[in-house]
CSV table of C-alpha atoms in Angstrom, one decimal:
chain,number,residue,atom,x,y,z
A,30,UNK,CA,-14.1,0.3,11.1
A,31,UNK,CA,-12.0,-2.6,10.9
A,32,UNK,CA,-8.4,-3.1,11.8
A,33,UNK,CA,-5.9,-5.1,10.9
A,34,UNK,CA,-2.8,-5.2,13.5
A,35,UNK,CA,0.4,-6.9,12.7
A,36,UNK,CA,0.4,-10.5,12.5
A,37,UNK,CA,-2.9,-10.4,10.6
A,38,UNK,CA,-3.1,-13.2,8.0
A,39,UNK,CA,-4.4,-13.0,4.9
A,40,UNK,CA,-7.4,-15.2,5.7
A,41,UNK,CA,-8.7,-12.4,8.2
A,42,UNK,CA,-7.7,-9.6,5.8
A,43,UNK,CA,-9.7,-11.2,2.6
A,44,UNK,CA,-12.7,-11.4,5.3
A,45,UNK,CA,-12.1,-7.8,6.2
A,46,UNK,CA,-12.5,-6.9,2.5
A,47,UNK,CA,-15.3,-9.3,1.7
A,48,UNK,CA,-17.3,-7.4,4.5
A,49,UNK,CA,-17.4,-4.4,2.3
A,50,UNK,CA,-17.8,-6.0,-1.1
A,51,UNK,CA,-20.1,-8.8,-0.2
A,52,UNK,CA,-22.6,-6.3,1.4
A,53,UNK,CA,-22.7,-3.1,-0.1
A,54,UNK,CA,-23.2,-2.1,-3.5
A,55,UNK,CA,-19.5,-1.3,-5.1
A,56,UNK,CA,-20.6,2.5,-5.7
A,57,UNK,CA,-20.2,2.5,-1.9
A,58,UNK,CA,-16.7,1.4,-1.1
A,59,UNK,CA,-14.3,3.3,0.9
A,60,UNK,CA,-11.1,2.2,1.7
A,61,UNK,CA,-8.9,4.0,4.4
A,62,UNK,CA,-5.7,3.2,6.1
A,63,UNK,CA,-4.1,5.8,7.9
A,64,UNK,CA,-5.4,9.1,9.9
A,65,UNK,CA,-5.0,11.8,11.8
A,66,UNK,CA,-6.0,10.0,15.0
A,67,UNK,CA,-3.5,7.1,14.7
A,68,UNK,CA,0.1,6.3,14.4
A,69,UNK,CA,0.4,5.4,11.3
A,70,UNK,CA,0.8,2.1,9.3
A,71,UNK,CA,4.7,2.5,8.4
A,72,UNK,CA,5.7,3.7,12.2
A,73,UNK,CA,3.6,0.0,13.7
A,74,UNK,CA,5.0,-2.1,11.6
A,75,UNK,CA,7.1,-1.3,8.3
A,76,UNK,CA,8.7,2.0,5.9
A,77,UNK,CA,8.9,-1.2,3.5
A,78,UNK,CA,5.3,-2.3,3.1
A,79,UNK,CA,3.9,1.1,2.4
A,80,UNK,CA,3.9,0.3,-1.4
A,81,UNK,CA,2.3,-2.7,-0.8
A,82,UNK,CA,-0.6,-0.8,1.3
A,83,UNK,CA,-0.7,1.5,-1.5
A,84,UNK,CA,-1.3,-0.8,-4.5
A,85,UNK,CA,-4.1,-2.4,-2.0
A,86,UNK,CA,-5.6,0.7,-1.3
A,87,UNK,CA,-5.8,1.9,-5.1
A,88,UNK,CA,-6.6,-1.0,-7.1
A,89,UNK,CA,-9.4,-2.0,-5.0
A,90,UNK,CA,-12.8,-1.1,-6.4
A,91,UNK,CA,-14.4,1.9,-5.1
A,92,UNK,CA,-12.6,5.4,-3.4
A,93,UNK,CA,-9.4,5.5,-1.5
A,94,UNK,CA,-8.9,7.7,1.4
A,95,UNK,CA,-5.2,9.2,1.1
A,96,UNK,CA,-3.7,10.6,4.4
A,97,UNK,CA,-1.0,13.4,3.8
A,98,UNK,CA,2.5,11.1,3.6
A,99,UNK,CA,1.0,8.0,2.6
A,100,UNK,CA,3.3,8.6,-0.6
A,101,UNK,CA,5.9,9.0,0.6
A,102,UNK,CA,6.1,6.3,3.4
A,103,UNK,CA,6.1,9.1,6.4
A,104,UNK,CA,6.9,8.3,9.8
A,105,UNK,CA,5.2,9.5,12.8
A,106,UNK,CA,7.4,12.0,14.7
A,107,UNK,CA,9.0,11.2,18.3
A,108,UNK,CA,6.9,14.0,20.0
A,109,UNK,CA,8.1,15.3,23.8
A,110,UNK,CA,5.5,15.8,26.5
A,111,UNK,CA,6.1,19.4,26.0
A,112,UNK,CA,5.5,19.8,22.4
A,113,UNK,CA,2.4,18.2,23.0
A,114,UNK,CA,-0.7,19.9,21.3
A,115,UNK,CA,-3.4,17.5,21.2
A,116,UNK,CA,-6.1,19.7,22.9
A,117,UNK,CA,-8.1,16.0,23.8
A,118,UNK,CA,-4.8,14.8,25.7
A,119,UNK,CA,-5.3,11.0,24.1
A,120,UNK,CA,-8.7,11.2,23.8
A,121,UNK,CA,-10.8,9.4,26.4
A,122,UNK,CA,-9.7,5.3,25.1
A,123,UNK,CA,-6.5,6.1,24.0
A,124,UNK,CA,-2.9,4.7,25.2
A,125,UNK,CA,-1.0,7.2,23.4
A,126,UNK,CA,-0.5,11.0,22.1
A,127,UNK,CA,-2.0,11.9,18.9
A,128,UNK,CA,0.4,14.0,17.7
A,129,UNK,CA,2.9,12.0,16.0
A,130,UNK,CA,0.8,11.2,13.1
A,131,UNK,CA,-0.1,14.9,12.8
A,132,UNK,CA,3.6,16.3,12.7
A,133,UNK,CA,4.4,18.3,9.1
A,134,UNK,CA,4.7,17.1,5.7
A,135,UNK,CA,8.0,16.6,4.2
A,136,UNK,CA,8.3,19.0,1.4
A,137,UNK,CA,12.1,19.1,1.1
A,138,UNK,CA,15.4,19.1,2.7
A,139,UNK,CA,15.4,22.9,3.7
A,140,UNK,CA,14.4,24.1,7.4
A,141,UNK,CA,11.5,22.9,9.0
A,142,UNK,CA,11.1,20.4,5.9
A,143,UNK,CA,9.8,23.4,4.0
A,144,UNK,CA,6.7,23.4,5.7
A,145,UNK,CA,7.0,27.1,7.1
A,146,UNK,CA,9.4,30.2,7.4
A,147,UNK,CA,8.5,30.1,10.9
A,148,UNK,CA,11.5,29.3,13.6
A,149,UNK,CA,9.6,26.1,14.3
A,150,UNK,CA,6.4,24.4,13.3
A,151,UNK,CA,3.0,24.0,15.4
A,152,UNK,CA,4.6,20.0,15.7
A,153,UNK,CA,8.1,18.4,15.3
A,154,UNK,CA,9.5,17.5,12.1
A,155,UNK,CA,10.7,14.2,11.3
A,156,UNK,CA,14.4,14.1,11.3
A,157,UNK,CA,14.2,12.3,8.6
A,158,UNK,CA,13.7,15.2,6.3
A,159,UNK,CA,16.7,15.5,4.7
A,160,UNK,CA,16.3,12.7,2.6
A,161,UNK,CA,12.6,11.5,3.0
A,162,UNK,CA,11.0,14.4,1.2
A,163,UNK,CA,8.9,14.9,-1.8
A,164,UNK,CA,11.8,16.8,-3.4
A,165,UNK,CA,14.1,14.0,-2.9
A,166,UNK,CA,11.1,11.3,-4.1
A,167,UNK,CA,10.6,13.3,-7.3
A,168,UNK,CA,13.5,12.6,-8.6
A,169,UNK,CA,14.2,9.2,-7.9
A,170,UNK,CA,12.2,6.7,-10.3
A,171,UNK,CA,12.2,4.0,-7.7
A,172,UNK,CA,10.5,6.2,-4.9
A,173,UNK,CA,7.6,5.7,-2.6
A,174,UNK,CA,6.3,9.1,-4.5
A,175,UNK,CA,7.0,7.1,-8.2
A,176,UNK,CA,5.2,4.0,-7.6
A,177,UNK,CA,2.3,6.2,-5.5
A,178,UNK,CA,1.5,8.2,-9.3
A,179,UNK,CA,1.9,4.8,-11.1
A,180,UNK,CA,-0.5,3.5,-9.3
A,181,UNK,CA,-2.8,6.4,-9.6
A,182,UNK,CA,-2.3,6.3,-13.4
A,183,UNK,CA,-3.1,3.0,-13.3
A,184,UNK,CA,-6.5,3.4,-11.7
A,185,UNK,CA,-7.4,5.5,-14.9
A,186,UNK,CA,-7.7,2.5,-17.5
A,187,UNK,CA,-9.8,0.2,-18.1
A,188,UNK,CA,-9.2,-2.5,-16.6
A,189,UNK,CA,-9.4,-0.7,-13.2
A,190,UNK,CA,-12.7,1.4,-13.7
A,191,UNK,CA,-14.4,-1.0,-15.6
A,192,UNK,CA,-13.2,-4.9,-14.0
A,193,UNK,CA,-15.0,-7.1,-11.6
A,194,UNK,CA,-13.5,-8.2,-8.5
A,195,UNK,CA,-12.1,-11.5,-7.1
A,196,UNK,CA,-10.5,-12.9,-4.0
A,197,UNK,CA,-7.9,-15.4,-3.6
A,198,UNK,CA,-5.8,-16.5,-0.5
A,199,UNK,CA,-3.0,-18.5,-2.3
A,200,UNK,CA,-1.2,-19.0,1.4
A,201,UNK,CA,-1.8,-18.4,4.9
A,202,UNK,CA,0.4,-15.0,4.3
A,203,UNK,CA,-0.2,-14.4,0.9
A,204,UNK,CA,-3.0,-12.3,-0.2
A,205,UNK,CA,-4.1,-11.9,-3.8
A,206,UNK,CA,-7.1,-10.3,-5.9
A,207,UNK,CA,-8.0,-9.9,-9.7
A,208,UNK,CA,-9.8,-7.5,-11.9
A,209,UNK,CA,-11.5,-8.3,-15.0
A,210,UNK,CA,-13.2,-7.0,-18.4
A,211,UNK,CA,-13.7,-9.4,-21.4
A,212,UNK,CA,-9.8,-8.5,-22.4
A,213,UNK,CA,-7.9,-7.6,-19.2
A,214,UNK,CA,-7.4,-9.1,-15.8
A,215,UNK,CA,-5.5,-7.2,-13.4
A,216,UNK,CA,-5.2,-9.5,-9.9
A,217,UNK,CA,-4.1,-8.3,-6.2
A,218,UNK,CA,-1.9,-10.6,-4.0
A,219,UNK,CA,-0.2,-9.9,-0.2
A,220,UNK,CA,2.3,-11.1,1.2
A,221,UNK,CA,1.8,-10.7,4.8
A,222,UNK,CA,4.5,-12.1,6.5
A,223,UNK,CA,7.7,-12.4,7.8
A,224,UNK,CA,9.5,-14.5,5.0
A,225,UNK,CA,10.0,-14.9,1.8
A,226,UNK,CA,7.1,-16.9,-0.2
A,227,UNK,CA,7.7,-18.6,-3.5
A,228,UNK,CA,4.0,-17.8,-5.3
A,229,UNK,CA,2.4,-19.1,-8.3
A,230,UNK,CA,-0.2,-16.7,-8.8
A,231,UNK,CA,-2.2,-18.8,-11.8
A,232,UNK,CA,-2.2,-21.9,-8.8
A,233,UNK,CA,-5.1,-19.9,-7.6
A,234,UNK,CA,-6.3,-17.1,-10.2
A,235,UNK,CA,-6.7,-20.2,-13.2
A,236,UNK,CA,-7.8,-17.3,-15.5
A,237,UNK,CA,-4.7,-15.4,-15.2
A,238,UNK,CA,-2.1,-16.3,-18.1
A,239,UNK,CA,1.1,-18.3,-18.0
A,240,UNK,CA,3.5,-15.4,-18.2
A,241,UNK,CA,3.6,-12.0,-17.1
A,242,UNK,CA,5.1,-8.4,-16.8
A,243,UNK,CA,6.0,-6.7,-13.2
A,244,UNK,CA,4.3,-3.5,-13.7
A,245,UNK,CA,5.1,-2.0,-10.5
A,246,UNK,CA,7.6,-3.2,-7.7
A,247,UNK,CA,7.8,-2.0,-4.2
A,248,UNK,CA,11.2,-0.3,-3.6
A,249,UNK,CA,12.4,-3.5,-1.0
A,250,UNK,CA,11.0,-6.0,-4.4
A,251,UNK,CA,14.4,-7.4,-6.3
A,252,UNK,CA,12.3,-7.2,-9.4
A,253,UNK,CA,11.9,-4.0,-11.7
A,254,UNK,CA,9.2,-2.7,-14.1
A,255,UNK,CA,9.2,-4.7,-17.7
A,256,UNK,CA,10.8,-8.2,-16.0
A,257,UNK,CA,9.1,-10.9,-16.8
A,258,UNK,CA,7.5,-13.6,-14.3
A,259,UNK,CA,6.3,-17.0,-14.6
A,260,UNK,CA,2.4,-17.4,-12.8
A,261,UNK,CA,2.7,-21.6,-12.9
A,262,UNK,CA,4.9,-24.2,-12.3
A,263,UNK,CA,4.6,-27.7,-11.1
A,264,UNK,CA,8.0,-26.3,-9.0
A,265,UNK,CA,7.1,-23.3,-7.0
A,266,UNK,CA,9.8,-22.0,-6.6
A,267,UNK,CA,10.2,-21.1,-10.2
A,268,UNK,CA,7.5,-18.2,-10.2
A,269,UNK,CA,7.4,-15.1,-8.1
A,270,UNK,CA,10.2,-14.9,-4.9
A,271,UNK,CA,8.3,-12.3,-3.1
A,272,UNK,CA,10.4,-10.3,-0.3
A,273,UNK,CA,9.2,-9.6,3.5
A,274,UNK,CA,6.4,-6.8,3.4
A,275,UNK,CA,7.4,-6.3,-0.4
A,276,UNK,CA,4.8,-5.5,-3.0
A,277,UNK,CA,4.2,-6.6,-7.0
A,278,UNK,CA,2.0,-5.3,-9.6
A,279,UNK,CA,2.4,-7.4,-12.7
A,280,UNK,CA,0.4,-6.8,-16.0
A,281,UNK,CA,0.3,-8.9,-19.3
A,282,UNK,CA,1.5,-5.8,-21.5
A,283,UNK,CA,4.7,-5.2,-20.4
A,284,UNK,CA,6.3,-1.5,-20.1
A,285,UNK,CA,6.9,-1.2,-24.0
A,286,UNK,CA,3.3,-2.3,-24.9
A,287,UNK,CA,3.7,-5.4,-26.3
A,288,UNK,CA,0.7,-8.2,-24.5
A,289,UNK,CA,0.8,-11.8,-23.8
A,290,UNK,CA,-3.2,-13.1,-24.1
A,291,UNK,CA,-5.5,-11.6,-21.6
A,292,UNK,CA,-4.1,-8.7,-19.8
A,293,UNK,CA,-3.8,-8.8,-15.7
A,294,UNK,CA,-2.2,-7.7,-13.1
A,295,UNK,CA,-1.2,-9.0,-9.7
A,296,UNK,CA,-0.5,-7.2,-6.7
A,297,UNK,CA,1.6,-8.4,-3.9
A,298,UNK,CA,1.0,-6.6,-0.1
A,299,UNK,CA,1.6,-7.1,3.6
A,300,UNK,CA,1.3,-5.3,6.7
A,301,UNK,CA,-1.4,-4.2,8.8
A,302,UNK,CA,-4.3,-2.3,7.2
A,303,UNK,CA,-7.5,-0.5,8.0
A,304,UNK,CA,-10.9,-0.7,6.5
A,305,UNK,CA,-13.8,2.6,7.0
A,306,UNK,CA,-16.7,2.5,5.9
């Protein structure tokens, strides 16, 4: 297992990633984040990189491990020494209760999250609830639910099932990979910092093309499905303005189906993240 912590730069998450897909074949790879015996990634560092996390986790080559929430950007639950349930009690090297990563899903806004009928559940709810719920997620197209199943639908074409794999650290905080066939690229890039970065994804993917579509945004990302970027520029700062812990995916057929040259996509991340093989 490898993890990242905050303050990770990109250089040590491409080696992370490169220690899976340097050494074993790519019908092996398993990519995992969060678990049940961990807080997990949005209560260390950030609700606002989950969707960067999750375009990492399901556009890299291979199986991604999903842990319940991870769509919806949950939050560990606060969890009082006497709600406790953990039977291990921390386990034998940890510094704190496992519980809070193990507290209910958020079905909807009703009692107990509608999770059970019960008067309370085995664990603390999230207060949260009322408006972090996969009721509430459904029906807004800009949730962390939405741009989970675009992501997934996205793993069903070509591009994805079929493309080759490439690395590229563009910036110290900025992480960025590609996937190719003879008429697609789709790319991956990070942002893993704490300010805004000015990226010109072509500076370091050559192959990608001049111009491209934003596919997928992360909710904190100012740009929306079907805008269309600039990937090179002698000035930088007429590409990609990429938010704090904010996420891209950008394709060369934009929303309506209409392509630039060879298709691609770019994906923009940051945060801390977990590798188990």
């Amino acid at each position: 297992m490898a993890k990242i912590k905050f303050g990770t730069n990109a250089h040590t998450l491409d080696m992370y990633i490169r220690n899976m897909t340097d050494i074993f074949p790519a019908r092996s790879y398993n990519w995992a984040r969060d678990n049940h015996d961990n807080p997990r990634m949005t209560s260390q560092f950030y609700e606002e990189s989950k969707d960067s996390w999750n375009m990492l986790l399901l556009l890299l080559p291979g199986v991604p491990t999903i842990y319940y929430g991870d769509e919806l950007a949950m939050l560990d639950s606060n969890v009082r020494q006497d709600q406790e349930q953990d039977p291990q009690k921390k386990g034998s090297f940890r510094d704190k209760p496992r519980d809070g990563c193990r507290a209910p899903m958020l079905w909807d806004d009703t009692k107990n999250a509608g999770f059970t009928t019960a008067k309370k559940p085995w664990l603390p709810v999230h207060p949260n609830y009322y408006h972090t719920n996969v009721e509430a997620q459904r029906r807004d197209p800009d949730s962390h639910l939405n741009i989970f199943k675009r992501l997934v639908d996205l793993r069903r074409t070509p591009v994805y099932l079929h493309g080759d794999l490439q690395t590229f650290v563009p910036k110290e905080w900025v992480y960025m990979f590609t996937r190719s066939t003879k008429t697609e690229t789709i790319a991956v890039l990070m942002n893993l910092g704490s300010e805004t970065e000015e990226i010109c994804a072509r500076h370091s993917a050559t192959h990608l093309p001049e111009t491209m579509f934003v596919h997928t945004s992360s909710v904190n990302s100012r740009l929306k499905i079907g805008d269309k970027v600039k990937t090179t520029d002698v000035d930088e700062t007429k590409c990609i303005s990429m938010r704090p812990q904010s996420g891209l995916v950008l394709s060369t057929t934009s929303s309506d189906g209409v392509k630039i040259s060879c298709s691609a996509i770019v994906l923009i991340l940051v945060a801390s993240f977990k590798v188990i093989l």
